[in-house]
Amino acid sequence: MVIFRQILRVRLKYILIAVIVCGTMSLFKIQKFTYTPRNTENYPILIWWTPFIFENKKLISCEDRYTCVVTKNRSLEFDVAAYLFYGSNFKEDDLPLPKKNIPWAIFHEESPKNLPFFLYEEGQHLFNITSTFSRDSSLPLVLQYLEDLQLITDTTYYVNLKQKNKLLKQISPVLYIQSDCETPIERDLYVSELMKYIAVDSYGSCLNNKRLPEQYVPNA
């Protein structure tokens, strides 16, 4: 099962990459970017400016509507249609400047801690299309590790309202488990303020007010 999940996550990452590539290609119609291929293959070239995948060149098709060549070979920059950036390898001092009328797209599926720059609108607005943890992104990644869409509506752990109301005599209506304190997005401050208005059971080391059952404590 663990191996299956790892394979699934790798596959999901490639699906997300395809989404950002196809989203970038759609810009040519939505925002009317102009591009005339000068390569013999006659396909738009998208360059991963930050090293990520595709050592040489890979042909990607998006639902038979767009076809492009994706590569991280910067020597093809003379014929680039768009630049792709991978957030974890993003460097502010290594950019294809000056920024001309060529779309920039960013893919960043990791924690805001890795690149706080993208917590701010200025960071998001640097790119024509974004795919990050932020809900303000063009293609938010909030469900990237969801293993099956059916899990959203799965009722395996569903508890009806009547039973929930009975349980309120023992537990709070809100559960908070967090042991990575003082994060860039300051979620502890948000929960701390929330606690002024509604009861919250905090089982993690941050804002802890309730002991986690032994069977759920790592290495207990």
Tab-separated table of C-alpha atoms in Angstrom:
chain	number	residue	atom	x	y	z
A	1	MET	CA	0.000	0.000	0.000
A	2	VAL	CA	2.856	2.395	0.855
A	3	ILE	CA	4.550	1.708	-2.483
A	4	PHE	CA	1.224	2.190	-4.270
A	5	ARG	CA	0.746	5.579	-2.609
A	6	GLN	CA	4.270	6.651	-3.546
A	7	ILE	CA	3.650	5.674	-7.165
A	8	LEU	CA	0.318	7.485	-7.088
A	9	ARG	CA	1.923	10.657	-5.744
A	10	VAL	CA	4.575	10.586	-8.459
A	11	ARG	CA	1.836	10.130	-11.047
A	12	LEU	CA	-0.148	12.991	-9.525
A	13	LYS	CA	2.898	15.242	-9.747
A	14	TYR	CA	3.244	14.490	-13.448
A	15	ILE	CA	-0.470	15.138	-13.936
A	16	LEU	CA	-0.099	18.494	-12.194
A	17	ILE	CA	2.892	19.319	-14.361
A	18	ALA	CA	0.806	18.541	-17.433
A	19	VAL	CA	-1.896	20.840	-16.061
A	20	ILE	CA	0.511	23.765	-15.653
A	21	VAL	CA	1.914	23.123	-19.139
A	22	CYS	CA	-1.542	22.979	-20.709
A	23	GLY	CA	-2.621	26.007	-18.712
A	24	THR	CA	0.364	27.904	-20.052
A	25	MET	CA	-0.455	26.898	-23.603
A	26	SER	CA	-4.024	28.138	-23.171
A	27	LEU	CA	-2.631	31.626	-22.508
A	28	PHE	CA	-1.823	31.966	-26.174
A	29	LYS	CA	-5.545	32.000	-26.921
A	30	ILE	CA	-6.869	33.662	-23.757
A	31	GLN	CA	-4.357	36.521	-23.572
A	32	LYS	CA	-3.391	36.475	-27.248
A	33	PHE	CA	0.342	35.975	-26.792
A	34	THR	CA	1.966	35.784	-30.190
A	35	TYR	CA	4.408	33.034	-31.053
A	36	THR	CA	5.693	31.694	-34.356
A	37	PRO	CA	7.789	28.501	-34.045
A	38	ARG	CA	11.181	28.668	-35.699
A	39	ASN	CA	12.141	25.056	-35.028
A	40	THR	CA	11.827	22.290	-37.592
A	41	GLU	CA	9.276	20.429	-35.451
A	42	ASN	CA	6.994	23.469	-35.646
A	43	TYR	CA	5.872	23.148	-32.006
A	44	PRO	CA	5.964	25.811	-29.282
A	45	ILE	CA	8.902	25.290	-26.917
A	46	LEU	CA	8.361	25.626	-23.167
A	47	ILE	CA	11.571	25.848	-21.148
A	48	TRP	CA	11.859	24.796	-17.503
A	49	TRP	CA	14.125	27.657	-16.496
A	50	THR	CA	14.683	26.079	-13.098
A	51	PRO	CA	15.997	22.478	-13.391
A	52	PHE	CA	13.204	20.041	-12.718
A	53	ILE	CA	12.372	17.322	-15.240
A	54	PHE	CA	12.775	16.537	-18.934
A	55	GLU	CA	16.533	16.465	-19.484
A	56	ASN	CA	16.280	16.969	-23.221
A	57	LYS	CA	12.918	17.411	-24.909
A	58	LYS	CA	9.500	15.891	-24.361
A	59	LEU	CA	6.444	16.295	-26.557
A	60	ILE	CA	3.254	16.917	-24.570
A	61	SER	CA	-0.295	17.014	-25.922
A	62	CYS	CA	-3.221	18.548	-24.052
A	63	GLU	CA	-6.491	16.882	-25.039
A	64	ASP	CA	-5.532	17.154	-28.715
A	65	ARG	CA	-5.921	20.932	-28.503
A	66	TYR	CA	-2.327	21.928	-27.831
A	67	THR	CA	0.966	20.223	-28.504
A	68	CYS	CA	4.284	21.583	-27.324
A	69	VAL	CA	7.867	20.644	-26.613
A	70	VAL	CA	8.906	20.866	-22.951
A	71	THR	CA	12.589	20.949	-22.050
A	72	LYS	CA	15.097	22.421	-19.615
A	73	ASN	CA	17.656	23.032	-22.348
A	74	ARG	CA	18.298	26.786	-22.167
A	75	SER	CA	20.143	26.740	-25.467
A	76	LEU	CA	16.713	26.664	-27.125
A	77	GLU	CA	15.854	30.027	-25.600
A	78	PHE	CA	16.026	31.678	-29.019
A	79	ASP	CA	12.771	29.887	-29.865
A	80	VAL	CA	11.016	29.892	-26.474
A	81	ALA	CA	7.242	30.283	-26.274
A	82	ALA	CA	7.008	30.321	-22.466
A	83	TYR	CA	9.153	29.881	-19.363
A	84	LEU	CA	8.257	27.409	-16.626
A	85	PHE	CA	9.637	27.679	-13.090
A	86	TYR	CA	9.717	25.126	-10.287
A	87	GLY	CA	9.231	26.894	-6.962
A	88	SER	CA	11.644	24.876	-4.811
A	89	ASN	CA	14.504	25.674	-7.212
A	90	PHE	CA	13.458	29.259	-7.901
A	91	LYS	CA	16.221	31.867	-7.589
A	92	GLU	CA	15.488	35.581	-7.744
A	93	ASP	CA	18.928	36.266	-9.233
A	94	ASP	CA	18.523	33.748	-12.055
A	95	LEU	CA	15.700	34.894	-14.298
A	96	PRO	CA	15.336	35.244	-18.091
A	97	LEU	CA	15.466	39.027	-18.046
A	98	PRO	CA	14.441	41.388	-19.423
A	99	LYS	CA	10.917	40.017	-19.238
A	100	LYS	CA	9.524	40.325	-22.736
A	101	ASN	CA	6.086	39.410	-24.039
A	102	ILE	CA	6.700	35.771	-23.119
A	103	PRO	CA	4.488	34.026	-20.510
A	104	TRP	CA	6.003	32.931	-17.197
A	105	ALA	CA	4.425	30.039	-15.260
A	106	ILE	CA	5.289	28.769	-11.770
A	107	PHE	CA	4.667	25.311	-10.297
A	108	HIS	CA	5.222	25.061	-6.530
A	109	GLU	CA	3.548	22.220	-4.651
A	110	GLU	CA	5.550	22.385	-1.427
A	111	SER	CA	5.263	24.227	1.878
A	112	PRO	CA	5.158	28.050	2.010
A	113	LYS	CA	8.229	27.760	4.254
A	114	ASN	CA	10.295	26.772	1.226
A	115	LEU	CA	9.489	29.963	-0.638
A	116	PRO	CA	7.697	32.641	1.454
A	117	PHE	CA	7.977	34.937	-1.572
A	118	PHE	CA	4.796	33.360	-2.959
A	119	LEU	CA	2.750	34.220	0.115
A	120	TYR	CA	2.424	37.739	-1.234
A	121	GLU	CA	0.517	39.096	-4.201
A	122	GLU	CA	3.704	40.585	-5.629
A	123	GLY	CA	5.161	37.099	-5.852
A	124	GLN	CA	2.076	35.701	-7.546
A	125	HIS	CA	1.779	38.619	-9.967
A	126	LEU	CA	5.292	38.104	-11.286
A	127	PHE	CA	3.882	35.201	-13.311
A	128	ASN	CA	1.174	34.956	-15.932
A	129	ILE	CA	-0.037	31.635	-14.550
A	130	THR	CA	0.572	30.083	-11.132
A	131	SER	CA	0.029	26.670	-9.596
A	132	THR	CA	0.871	26.798	-5.883
A	133	PHE	CA	-0.532	26.187	-2.389
A	134	SER	CA	-2.231	29.594	-2.499
A	135	ARG	CA	-5.948	29.755	-3.210
A	136	ASP	CA	-5.170	32.875	-5.243
A	137	SER	CA	-3.266	30.757	-7.762
A	138	SER	CA	-4.521	30.205	-11.277
A	139	LEU	CA	-4.477	26.450	-10.538
A	140	PRO	CA	-4.461	25.890	-6.734
A	141	LEU	CA	-2.930	22.635	-5.493
A	142	VAL	CA	-4.987	22.196	-2.331
A	143	LEU	CA	-6.054	18.647	-3.238
A	144	GLN	CA	-2.866	17.470	-4.924
A	145	TYR	CA	-2.361	14.420	-2.677
A	146	LEU	CA	-5.975	13.314	-2.653
A	147	GLU	CA	-5.750	9.658	-3.643
A	148	ASP	CA	-9.293	9.383	-4.965
A	149	LEU	CA	-11.972	11.974	-5.695
A	150	GLN	CA	-14.512	9.713	-3.998
A	151	LEU	CA	-12.775	10.372	-0.678
A	152	ILE	CA	-14.350	13.825	-0.675
A	153	THR	CA	-17.825	12.324	-0.325
A	154	ASP	CA	-16.868	9.071	1.409
A	155	THR	CA	-19.067	8.365	4.460
A	156	THR	CA	-16.835	5.808	6.197
A	157	TYR	CA	-16.132	8.187	9.064
A	158	TYR	CA	-19.318	10.195	8.781
A	159	VAL	CA	-21.091	11.069	12.031
A	160	ASN	CA	-24.592	12.486	11.829
A	161	LEU	CA	-25.514	15.758	13.493
A	162	LYS	CA	-27.503	14.157	16.320
A	163	GLN	CA	-24.534	12.034	17.360
A	164	LYS	CA	-22.181	14.985	17.033
A	165	ASN	CA	-24.310	17.048	19.393
A	166	LYS	CA	-24.120	14.261	21.980
A	167	LEU	CA	-20.341	14.123	21.653
A	168	LEU	CA	-20.062	17.851	22.413
A	169	LYS	CA	-20.353	16.924	26.086
A	170	GLN	CA	-16.932	15.258	25.801
A	171	ILE	CA	-15.106	17.057	23.009
A	172	SER	CA	-15.051	20.437	21.276
A	173	PRO	CA	-16.646	21.038	17.874
A	174	VAL	CA	-13.258	22.016	16.414
A	175	LEU	CA	-10.127	19.844	16.303
A	176	TYR	CA	-6.622	21.283	15.831
A	177	ILE	CA	-3.493	19.127	15.533
A	178	GLN	CA	-0.358	21.105	14.833
A	179	SER	CA	3.214	20.641	16.063
A	180	ASP	CA	5.090	22.806	13.562
A	181	CYS	CA	4.707	26.131	15.342
A	182	GLU	CA	5.520	29.673	14.183
A	183	THR	CA	4.925	29.030	10.493
A	184	PRO	CA	5.102	31.831	7.883
A	185	ILE	CA	1.323	31.812	7.440
A	186	GLU	CA	0.860	32.176	11.239
A	187	ARG	CA	-1.921	29.609	11.490
A	188	ASP	CA	-1.497	29.420	15.273
A	189	LEU	CA	-2.471	33.084	15.553
A	190	TYR	CA	-5.586	32.372	13.510
A	191	VAL	CA	-6.573	29.423	15.719
A	192	SER	CA	-5.732	31.375	18.868
A	193	GLU	CA	-8.174	34.074	17.788
A	194	LEU	CA	-10.758	31.433	16.847
A	195	MET	CA	-10.525	29.987	20.368
A	196	LYS	CA	-12.004	33.217	21.717
A	197	TYR	CA	-15.278	32.454	19.984
A	198	ILE	CA	-15.572	28.665	19.871
A	199	ALA	CA	-14.144	25.724	21.808
A	200	VAL	CA	-11.144	24.110	20.122
A	201	ASP	CA	-9.374	20.909	21.158
A	202	SER	CA	-5.690	21.357	20.323
A	203	TYR	CA	-3.798	18.059	20.533
A	204	GLY	CA	-0.474	19.090	18.993
A	205	SER	CA	2.411	20.868	20.698
A	206	CYS	CA	1.167	24.221	19.361
A	207	LEU	CA	-1.561	25.801	21.526
A	208	ASN	CA	-1.885	22.436	23.265
A	209	ASN	CA	-4.838	22.125	25.620
A	210	LYS	CA	-5.679	18.436	25.361
A	211	ARG	CA	-3.674	15.230	25.563
A	212	LEU	CA	-3.554	13.066	22.457
A	213	PRO	CA	-4.631	9.446	23.142
A	214	GLU	CA	-1.591	7.204	23.587
A	215	GLN	CA	-2.406	5.036	20.573
A	216	TYR	CA	-2.007	8.067	18.322
A	217	VAL	CA	1.229	9.379	19.824
A	218	PRO	CA	4.262	8.612	17.590
A	219	ASN	CA	6.763	6.262	19.280
A	220	ALA	CA	4.556	6.095	22.361
